[in-house]
CSV table of N, CA, C and O in Angstrom, one decimal:
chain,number,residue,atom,x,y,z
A,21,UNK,N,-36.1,-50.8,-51.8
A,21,UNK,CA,-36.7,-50.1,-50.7
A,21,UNK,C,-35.8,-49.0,-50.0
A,21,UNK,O,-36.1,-48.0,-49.4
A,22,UNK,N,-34.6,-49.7,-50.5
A,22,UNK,CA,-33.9,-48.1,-49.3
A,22,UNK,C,-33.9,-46.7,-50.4
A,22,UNK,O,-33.2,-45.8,-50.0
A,23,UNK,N,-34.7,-46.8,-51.6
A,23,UNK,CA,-34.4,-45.8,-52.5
A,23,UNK,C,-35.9,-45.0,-51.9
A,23,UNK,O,-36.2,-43.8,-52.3
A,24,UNK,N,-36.5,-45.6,-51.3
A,24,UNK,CA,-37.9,-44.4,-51.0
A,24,UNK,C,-37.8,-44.2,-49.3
A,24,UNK,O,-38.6,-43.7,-48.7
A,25,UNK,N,-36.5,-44.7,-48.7
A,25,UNK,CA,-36.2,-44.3,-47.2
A,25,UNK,C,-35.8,-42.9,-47.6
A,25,UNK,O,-36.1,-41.9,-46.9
A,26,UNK,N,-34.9,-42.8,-49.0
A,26,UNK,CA,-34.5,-41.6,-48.9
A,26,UNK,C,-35.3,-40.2,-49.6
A,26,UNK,O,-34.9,-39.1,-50.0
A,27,UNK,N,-36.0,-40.7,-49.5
A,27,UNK,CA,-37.0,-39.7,-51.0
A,27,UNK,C,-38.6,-39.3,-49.2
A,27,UNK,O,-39.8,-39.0,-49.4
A,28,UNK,N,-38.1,-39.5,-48.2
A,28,UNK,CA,-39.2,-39.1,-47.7
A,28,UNK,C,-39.0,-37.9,-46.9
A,28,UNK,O,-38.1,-37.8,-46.1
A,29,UNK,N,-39.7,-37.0,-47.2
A,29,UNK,CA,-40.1,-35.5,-47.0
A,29,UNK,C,-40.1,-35.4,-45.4
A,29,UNK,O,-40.8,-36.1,-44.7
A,30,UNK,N,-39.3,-34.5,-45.0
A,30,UNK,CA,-38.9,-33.8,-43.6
A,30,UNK,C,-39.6,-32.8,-43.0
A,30,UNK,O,-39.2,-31.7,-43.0
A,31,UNK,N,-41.0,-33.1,-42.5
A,31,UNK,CA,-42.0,-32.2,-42.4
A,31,UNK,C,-41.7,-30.9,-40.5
A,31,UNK,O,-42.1,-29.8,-40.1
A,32,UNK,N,-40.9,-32.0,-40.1
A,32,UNK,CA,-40.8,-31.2,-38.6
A,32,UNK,C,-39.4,-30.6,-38.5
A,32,UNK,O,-39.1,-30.1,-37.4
A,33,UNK,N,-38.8,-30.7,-39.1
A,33,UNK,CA,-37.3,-29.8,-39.0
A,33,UNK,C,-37.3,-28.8,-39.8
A,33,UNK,O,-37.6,-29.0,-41.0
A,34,UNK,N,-37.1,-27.6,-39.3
A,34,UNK,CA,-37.3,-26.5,-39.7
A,34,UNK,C,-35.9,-25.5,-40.5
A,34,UNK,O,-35.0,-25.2,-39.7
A,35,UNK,N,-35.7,-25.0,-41.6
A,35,UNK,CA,-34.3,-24.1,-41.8
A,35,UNK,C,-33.5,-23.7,-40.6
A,35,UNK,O,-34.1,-23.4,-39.5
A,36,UNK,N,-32.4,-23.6,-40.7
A,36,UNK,CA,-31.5,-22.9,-39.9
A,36,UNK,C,-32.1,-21.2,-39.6
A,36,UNK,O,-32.6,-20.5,-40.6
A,37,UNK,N,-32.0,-20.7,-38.4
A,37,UNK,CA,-32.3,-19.1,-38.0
A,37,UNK,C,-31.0,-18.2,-37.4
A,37,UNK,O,-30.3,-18.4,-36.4
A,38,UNK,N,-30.9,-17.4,-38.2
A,38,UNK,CA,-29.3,-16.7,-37.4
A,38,UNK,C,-29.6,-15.8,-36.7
A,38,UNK,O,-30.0,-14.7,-37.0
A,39,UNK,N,-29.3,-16.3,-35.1
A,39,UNK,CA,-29.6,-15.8,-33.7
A,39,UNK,C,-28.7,-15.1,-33.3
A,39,UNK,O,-27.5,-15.5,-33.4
A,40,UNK,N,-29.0,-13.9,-32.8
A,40,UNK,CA,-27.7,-13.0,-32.8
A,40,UNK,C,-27.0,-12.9,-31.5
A,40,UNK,O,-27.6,-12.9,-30.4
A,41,UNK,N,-26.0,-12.9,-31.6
A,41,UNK,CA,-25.0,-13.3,-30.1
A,41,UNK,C,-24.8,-12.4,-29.5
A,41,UNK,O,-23.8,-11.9,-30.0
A,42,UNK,N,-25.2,-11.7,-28.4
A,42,UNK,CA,-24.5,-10.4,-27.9
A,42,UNK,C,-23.7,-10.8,-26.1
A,42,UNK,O,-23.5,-10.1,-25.2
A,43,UNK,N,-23.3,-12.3,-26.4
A,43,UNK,CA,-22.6,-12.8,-24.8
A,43,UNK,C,-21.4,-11.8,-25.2
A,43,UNK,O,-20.9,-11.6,-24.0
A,44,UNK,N,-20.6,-11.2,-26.0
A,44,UNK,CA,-19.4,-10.7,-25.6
A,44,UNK,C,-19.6,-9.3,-25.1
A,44,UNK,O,-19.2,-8.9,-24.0
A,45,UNK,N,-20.4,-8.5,-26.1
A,45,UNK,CA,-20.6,-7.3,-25.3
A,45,UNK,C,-21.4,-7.4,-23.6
A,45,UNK,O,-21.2,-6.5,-22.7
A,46,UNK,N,-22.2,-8.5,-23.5
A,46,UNK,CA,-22.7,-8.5,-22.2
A,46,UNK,C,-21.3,-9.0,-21.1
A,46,UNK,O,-21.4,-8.4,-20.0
A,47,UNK,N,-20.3,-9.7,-21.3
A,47,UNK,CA,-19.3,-10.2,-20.9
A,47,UNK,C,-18.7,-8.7,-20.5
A,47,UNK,O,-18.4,-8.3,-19.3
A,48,UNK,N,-18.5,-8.0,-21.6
A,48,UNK,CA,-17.5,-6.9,-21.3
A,48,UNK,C,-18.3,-5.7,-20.5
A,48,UNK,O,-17.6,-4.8,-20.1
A,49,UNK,N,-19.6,-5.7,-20.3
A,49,UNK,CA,-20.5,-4.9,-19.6
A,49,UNK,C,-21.0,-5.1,-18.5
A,49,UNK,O,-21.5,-4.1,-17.9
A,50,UNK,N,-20.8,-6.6,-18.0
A,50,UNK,CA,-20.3,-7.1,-16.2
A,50,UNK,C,-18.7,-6.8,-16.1
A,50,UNK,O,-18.4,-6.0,-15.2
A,51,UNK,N,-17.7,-7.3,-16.7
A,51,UNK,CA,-16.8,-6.8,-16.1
A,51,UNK,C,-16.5,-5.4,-15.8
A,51,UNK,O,-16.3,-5.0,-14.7
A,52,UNK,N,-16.6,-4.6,-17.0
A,52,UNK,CA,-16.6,-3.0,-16.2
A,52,UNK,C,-17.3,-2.8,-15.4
A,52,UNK,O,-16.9,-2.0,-14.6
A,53,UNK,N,-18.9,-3.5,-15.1
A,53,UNK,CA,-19.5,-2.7,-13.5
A,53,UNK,C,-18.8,-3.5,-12.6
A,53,UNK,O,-18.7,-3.0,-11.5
A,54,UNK,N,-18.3,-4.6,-12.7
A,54,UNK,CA,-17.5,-5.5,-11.5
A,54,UNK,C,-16.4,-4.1,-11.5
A,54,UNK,O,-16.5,-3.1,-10.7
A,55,UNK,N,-15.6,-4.4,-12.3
A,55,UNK,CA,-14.3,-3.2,-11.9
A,55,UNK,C,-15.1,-2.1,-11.6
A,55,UNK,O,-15.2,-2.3,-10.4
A,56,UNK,N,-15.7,-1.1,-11.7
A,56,UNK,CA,-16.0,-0.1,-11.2
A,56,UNK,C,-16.3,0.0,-9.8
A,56,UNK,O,-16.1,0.9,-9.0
A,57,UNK,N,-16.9,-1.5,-9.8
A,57,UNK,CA,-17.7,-1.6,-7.8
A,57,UNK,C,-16.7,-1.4,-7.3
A,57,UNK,O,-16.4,-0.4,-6.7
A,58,UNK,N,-15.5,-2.8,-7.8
A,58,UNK,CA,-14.0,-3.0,-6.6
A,58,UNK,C,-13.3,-1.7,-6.5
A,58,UNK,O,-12.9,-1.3,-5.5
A,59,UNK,N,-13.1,-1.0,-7.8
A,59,UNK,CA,-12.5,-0.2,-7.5
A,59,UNK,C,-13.2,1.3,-6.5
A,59,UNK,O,-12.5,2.3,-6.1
A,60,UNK,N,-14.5,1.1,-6.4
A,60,UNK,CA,-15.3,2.5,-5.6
A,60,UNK,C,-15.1,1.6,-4.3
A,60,UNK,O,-14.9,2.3,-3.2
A,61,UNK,N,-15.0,0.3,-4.2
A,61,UNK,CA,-14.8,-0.3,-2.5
A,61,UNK,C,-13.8,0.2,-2.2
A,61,UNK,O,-13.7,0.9,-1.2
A,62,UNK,N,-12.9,0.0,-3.1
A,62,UNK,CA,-11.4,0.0,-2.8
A,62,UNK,C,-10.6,1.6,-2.6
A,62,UNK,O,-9.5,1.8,-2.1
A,63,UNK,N,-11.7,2.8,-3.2
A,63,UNK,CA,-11.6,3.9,-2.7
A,63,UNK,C,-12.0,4.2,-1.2
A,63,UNK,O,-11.5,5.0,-0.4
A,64,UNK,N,-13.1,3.4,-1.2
A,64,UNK,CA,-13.7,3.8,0.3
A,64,UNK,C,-13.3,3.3,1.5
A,64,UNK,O,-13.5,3.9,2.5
A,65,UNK,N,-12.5,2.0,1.5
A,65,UNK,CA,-12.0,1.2,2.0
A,65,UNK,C,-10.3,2.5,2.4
A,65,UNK,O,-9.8,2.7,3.5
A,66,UNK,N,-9.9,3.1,1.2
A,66,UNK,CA,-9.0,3.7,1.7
A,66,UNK,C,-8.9,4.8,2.5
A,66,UNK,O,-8.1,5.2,3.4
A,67,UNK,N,-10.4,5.5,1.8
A,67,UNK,CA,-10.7,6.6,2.9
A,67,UNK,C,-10.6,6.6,4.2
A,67,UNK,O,-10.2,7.6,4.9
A,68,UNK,N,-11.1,5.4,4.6
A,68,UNK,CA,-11.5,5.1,5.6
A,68,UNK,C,-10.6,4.3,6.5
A,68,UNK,O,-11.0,4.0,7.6
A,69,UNK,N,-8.9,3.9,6.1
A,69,UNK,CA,-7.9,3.6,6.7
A,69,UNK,C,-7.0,5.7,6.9
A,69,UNK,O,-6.4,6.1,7.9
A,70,UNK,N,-7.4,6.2,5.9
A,70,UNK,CA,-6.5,7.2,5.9
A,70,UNK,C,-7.2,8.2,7.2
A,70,UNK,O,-6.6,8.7,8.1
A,71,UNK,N,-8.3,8.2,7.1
A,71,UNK,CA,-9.5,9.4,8.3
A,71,UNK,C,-8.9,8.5,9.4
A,71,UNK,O,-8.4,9.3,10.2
A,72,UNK,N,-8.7,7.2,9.9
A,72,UNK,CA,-8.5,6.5,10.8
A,72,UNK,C,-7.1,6.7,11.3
A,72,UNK,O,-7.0,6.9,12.5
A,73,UNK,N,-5.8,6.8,10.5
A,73,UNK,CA,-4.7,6.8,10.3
A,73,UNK,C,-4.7,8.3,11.0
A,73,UNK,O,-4.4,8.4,12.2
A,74,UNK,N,-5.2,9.4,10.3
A,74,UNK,CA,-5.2,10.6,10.8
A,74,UNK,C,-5.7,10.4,12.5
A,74,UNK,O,-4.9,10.2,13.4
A,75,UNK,N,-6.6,10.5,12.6
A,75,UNK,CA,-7.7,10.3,14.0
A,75,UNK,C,-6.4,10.0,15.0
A,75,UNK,O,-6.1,10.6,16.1
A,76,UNK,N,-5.8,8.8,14.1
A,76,UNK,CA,-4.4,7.9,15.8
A,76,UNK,C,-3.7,9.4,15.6
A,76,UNK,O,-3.7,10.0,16.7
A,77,UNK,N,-3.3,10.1,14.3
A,77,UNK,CA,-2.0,10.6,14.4
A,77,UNK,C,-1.9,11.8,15.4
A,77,UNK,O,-0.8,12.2,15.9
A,78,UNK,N,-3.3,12.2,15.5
A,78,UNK,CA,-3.7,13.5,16.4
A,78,UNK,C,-4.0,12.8,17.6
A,78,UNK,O,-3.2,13.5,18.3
A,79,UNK,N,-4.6,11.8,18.5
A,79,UNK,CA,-4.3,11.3,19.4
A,79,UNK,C,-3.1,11.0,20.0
A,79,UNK,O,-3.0,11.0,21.3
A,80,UNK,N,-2.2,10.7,19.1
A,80,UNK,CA,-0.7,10.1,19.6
A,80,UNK,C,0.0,11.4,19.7
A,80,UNK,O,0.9,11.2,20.5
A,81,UNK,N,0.1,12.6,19.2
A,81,UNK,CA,0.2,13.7,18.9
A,81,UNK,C,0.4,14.7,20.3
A,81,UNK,O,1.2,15.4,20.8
A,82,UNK,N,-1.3,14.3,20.8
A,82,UNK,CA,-1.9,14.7,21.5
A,82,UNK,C,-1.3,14.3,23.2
A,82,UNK,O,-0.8,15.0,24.1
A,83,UNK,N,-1.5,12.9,23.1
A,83,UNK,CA,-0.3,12.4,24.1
A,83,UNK,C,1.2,12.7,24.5
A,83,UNK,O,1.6,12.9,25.7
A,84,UNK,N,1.8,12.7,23.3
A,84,UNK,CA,3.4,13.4,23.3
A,84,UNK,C,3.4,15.0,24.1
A,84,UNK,O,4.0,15.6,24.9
A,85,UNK,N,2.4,15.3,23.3
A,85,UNK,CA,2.4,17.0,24.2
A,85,UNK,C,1.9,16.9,25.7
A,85,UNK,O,2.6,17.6,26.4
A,86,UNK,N,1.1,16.4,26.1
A,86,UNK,CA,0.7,16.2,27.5
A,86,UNK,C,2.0,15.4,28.0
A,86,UNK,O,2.3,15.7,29.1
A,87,UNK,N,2.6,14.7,27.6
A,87,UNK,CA,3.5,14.2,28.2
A,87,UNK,C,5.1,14.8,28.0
A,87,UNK,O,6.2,14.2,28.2
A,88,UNK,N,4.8,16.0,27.5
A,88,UNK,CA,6.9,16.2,27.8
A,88,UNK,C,7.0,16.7,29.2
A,88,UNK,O,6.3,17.2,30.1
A,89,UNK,N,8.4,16.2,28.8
A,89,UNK,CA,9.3,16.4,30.6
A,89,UNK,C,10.2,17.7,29.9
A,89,UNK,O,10.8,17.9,28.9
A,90,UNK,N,9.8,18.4,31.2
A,90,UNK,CA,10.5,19.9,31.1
A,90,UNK,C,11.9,19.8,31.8
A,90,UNK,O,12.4,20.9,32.0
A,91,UNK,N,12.5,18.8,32.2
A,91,UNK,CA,14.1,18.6,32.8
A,91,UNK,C,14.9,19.2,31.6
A,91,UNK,O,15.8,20.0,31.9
A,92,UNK,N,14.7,19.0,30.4
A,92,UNK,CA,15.3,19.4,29.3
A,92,UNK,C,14.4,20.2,28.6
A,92,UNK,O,13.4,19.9,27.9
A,93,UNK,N,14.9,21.4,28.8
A,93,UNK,CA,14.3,22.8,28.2
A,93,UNK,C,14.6,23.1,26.8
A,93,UNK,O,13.8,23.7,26.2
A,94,UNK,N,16.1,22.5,26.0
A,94,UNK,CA,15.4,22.7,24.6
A,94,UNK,C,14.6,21.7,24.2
A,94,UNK,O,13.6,22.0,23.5
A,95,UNK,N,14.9,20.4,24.5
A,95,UNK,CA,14.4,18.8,23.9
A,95,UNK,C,13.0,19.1,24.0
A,95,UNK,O,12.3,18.7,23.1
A,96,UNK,N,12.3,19.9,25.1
A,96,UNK,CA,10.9,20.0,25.7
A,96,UNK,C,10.4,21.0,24.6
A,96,UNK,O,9.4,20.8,24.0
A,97,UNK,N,11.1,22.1,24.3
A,97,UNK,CA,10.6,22.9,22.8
A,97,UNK,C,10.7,22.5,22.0
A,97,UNK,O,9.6,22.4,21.5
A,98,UNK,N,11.7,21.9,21.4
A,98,UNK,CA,11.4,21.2,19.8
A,98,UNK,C,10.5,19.8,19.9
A,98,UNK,O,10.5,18.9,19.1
A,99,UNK,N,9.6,19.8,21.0
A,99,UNK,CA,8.7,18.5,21.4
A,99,UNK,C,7.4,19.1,21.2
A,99,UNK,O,6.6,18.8,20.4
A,100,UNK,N,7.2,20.7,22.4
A,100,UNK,CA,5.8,21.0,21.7
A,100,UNK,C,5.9,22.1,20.6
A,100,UNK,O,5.0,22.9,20.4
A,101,UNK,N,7.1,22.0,19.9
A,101,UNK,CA,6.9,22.9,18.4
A,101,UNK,C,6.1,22.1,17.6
A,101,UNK,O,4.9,22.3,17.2
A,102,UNK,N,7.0,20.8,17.3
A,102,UNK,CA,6.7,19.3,16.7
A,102,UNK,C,5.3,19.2,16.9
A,102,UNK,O,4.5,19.4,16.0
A,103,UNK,N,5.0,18.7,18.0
A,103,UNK,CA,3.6,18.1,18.2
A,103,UNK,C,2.8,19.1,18.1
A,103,UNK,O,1.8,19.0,17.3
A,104,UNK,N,2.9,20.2,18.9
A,104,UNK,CA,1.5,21.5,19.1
A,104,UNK,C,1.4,21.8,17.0
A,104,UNK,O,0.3,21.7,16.7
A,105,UNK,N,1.9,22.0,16.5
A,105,UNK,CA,2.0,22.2,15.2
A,105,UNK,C,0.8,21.4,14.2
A,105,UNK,O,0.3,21.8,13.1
A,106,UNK,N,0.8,20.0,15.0
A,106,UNK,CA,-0.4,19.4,14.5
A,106,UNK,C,-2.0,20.5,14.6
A,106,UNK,O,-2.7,20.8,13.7
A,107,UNK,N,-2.1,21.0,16.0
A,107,UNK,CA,-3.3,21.6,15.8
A,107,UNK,C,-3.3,22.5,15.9
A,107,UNK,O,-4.3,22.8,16.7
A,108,UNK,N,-2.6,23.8,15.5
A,108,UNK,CA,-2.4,24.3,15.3
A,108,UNK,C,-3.7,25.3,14.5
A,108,UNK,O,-4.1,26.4,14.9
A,109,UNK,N,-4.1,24.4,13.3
A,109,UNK,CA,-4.7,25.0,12.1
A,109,UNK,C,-5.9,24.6,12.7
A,109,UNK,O,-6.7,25.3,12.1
A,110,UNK,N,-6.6,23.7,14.0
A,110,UNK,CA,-8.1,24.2,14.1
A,110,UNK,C,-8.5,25.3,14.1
A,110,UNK,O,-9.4,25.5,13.3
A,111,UNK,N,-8.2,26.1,14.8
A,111,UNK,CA,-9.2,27.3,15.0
A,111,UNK,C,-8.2,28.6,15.1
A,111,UNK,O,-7.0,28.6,15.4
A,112,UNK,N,-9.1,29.7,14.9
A,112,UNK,CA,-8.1,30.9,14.9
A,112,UNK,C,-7.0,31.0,16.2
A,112,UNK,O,-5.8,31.0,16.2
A,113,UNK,N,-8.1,30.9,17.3
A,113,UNK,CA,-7.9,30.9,18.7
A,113,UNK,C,-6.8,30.0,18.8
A,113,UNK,O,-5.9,30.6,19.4
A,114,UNK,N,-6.3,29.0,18.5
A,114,UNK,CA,-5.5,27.3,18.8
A,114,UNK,C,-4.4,28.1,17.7
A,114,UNK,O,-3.3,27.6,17.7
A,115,UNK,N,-4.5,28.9,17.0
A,115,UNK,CA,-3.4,29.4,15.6
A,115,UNK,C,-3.0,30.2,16.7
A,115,UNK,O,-2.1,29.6,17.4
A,116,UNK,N,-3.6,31.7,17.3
A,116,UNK,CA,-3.0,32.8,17.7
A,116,UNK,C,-2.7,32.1,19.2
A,116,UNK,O,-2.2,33.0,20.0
A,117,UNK,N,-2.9,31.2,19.7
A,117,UNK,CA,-2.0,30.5,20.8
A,117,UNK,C,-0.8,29.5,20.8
A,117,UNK,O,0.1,29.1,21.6
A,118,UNK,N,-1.1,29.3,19.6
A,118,UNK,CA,0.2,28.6,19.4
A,118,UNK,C,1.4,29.2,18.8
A,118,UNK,O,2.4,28.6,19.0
A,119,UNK,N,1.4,30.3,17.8
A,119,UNK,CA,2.0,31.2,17.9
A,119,UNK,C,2.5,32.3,18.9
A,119,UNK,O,3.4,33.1,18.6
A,120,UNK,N,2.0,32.3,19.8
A,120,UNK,CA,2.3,33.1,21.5
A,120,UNK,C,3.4,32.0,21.9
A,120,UNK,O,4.5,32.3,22.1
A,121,UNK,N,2.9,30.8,22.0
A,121,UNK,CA,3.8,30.1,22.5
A,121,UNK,C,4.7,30.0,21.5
A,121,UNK,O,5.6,30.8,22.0
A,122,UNK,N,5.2,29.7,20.3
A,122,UNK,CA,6.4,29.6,19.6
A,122,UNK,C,6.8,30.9,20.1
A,122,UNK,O,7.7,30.8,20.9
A,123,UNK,N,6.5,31.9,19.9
A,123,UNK,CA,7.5,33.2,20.4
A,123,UNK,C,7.8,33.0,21.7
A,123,UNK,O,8.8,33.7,21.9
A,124,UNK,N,7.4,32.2,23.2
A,124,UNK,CA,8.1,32.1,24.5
A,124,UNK,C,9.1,30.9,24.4
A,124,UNK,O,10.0,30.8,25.2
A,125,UNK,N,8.9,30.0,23.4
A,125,UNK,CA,9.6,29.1,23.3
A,125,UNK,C,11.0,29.3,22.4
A,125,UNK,O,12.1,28.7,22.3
A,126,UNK,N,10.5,30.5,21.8
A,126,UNK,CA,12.4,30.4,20.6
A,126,UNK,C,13.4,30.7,21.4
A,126,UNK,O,14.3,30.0,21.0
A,127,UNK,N,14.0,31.5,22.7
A,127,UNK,CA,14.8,31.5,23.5
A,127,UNK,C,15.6,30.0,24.0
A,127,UNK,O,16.8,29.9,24.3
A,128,UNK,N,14.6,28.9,24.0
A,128,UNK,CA,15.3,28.0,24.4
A,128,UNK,C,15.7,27.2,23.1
A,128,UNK,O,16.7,26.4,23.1
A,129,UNK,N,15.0,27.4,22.1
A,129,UNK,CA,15.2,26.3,20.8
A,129,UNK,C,16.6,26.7,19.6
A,129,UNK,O,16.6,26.1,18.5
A,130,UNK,N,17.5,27.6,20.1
A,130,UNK,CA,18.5,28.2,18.8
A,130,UNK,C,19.8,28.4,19.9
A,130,UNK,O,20.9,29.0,19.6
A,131,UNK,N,19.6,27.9,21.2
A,131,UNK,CA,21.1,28.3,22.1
A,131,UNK,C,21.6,26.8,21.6
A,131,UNK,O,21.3,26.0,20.8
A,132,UNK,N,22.8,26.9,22.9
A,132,UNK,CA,23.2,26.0,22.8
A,132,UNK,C,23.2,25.5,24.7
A,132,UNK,O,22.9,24.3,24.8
A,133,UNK,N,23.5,26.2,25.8
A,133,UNK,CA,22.7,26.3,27.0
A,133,UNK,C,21.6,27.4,27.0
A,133,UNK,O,21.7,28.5,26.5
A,134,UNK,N,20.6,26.8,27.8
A,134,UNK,CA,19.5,27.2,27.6
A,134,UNK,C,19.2,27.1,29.4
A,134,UNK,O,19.6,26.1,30.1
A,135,UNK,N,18.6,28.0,29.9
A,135,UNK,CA,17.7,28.0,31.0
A,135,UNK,C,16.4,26.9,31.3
A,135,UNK,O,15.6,26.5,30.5
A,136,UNK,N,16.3,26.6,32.2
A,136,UNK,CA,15.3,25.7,32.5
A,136,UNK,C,13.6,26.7,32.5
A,136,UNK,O,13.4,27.7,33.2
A,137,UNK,N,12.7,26.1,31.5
A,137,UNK,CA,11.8,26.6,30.9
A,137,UNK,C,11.2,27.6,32.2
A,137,UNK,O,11.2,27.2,33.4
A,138,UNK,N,10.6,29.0,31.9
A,138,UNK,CA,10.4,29.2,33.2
A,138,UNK,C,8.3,29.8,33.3
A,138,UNK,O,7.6,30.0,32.3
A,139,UNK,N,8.0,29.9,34.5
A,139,UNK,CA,6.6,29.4,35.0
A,139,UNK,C,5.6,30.5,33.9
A,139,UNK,O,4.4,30.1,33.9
A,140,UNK,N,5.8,31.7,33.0
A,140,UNK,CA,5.0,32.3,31.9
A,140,UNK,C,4.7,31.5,30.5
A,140,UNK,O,3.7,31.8,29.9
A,141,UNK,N,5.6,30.7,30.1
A,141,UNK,CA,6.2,29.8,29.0
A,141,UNK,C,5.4,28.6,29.4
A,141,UNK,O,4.6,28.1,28.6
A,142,UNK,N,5.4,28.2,30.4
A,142,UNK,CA,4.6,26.9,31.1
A,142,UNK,C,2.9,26.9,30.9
A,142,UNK,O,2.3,25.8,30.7
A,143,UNK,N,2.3,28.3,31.1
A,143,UNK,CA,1.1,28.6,31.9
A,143,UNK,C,0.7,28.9,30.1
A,143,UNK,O,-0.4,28.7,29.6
A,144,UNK,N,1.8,29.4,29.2
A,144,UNK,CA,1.0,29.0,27.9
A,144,UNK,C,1.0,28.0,27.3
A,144,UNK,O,0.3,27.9,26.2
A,145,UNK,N,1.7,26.9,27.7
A,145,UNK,CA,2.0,25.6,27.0
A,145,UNK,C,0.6,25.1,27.7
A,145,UNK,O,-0.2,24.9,26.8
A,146,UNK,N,-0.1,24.8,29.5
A,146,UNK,CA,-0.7,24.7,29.9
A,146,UNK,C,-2.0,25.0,28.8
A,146,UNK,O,-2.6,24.2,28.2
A,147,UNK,N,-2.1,26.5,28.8
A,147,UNK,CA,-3.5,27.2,28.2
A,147,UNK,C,-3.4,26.6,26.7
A,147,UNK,O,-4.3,27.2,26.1
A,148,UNK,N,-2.7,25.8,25.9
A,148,UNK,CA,-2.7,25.8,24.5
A,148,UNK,C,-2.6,24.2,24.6
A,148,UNK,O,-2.8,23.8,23.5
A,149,UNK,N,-2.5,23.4,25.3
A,149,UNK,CA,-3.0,22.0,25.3
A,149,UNK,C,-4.5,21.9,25.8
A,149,UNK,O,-5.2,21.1,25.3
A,150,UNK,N,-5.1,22.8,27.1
A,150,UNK,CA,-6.5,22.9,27.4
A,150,UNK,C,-7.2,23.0,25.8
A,150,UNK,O,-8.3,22.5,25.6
A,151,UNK,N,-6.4,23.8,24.7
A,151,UNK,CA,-7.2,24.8,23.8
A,151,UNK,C,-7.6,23.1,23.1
A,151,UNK,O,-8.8,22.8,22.9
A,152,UNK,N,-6.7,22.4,22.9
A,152,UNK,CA,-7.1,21.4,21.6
A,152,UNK,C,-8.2,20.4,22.2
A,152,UNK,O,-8.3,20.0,23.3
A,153,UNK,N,-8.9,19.9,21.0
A,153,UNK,CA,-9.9,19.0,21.4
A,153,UNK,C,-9.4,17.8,20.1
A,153,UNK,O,-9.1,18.1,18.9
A,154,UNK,N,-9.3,16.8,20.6
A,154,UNK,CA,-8.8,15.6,20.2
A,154,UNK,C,-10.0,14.5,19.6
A,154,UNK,O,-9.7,13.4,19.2
């Protein structure tokens, strides 16, 4: 009897079919759009620390100049050379005033005693911090 267990015909099992695999190329075709995303976040994410970073630096910039003390007439030039220099480059007008002022201010910035800054030098330092917009 066990010689016709084995002699009986396999009607529901079908040949082997060679199914074709493409999990590696799909594997390697999420990871590049994953790295592509992180890395476009990770541009924008920088952008957007550096525009920020700038924004404080012209604010804080902006402060230092409104705030020097004229007791010391060179320290007070090489303060708004330094600082006014940031904005300088807006506009023609903020260029050709801040250049007026470096020429009233080189008298005090290359001595070694210097006069206490006097009221024409002032009234441009005045008109060239009005000029900037922050």
């Amino acid at each position: 009897m066990q010689n016709q267990s084995l002699d009986i015909p396999l009607h529901d099992i079908k040949p082997l079919v060679e199914v074709s695999d493409n999990s590696l190329i799909l594997f390697i075709v999420l990871v590049l759009v994953g790295a592509v995303l992180i890395l476009g976040l990770a541009y924008l994410l920088f952008m957007f620390l550096k525009r920020r970073k700038k924004e404080s630096r012209r604010k804080d910039a902006f402060a230092a100049l409104q705030g020097v003390d004229f007791k010391d007439a060179k320290a007070s030039a090489y303060a708004i050379t330094a600082h006014g220099f940031i904005f300088a480059d807006d506009s023609h007008r903020t260029k050709a005033a801040y250049e007026k002022l470096l020429n009233h201010l080189a008298p005090y910035k290359y001595k070694k005693e210097v006069n206490a800054i006097d009221e024409e030098c002032r009234s441009y330092y005045e008109i060239y911090v009005g000029m900037i917009d922050v």
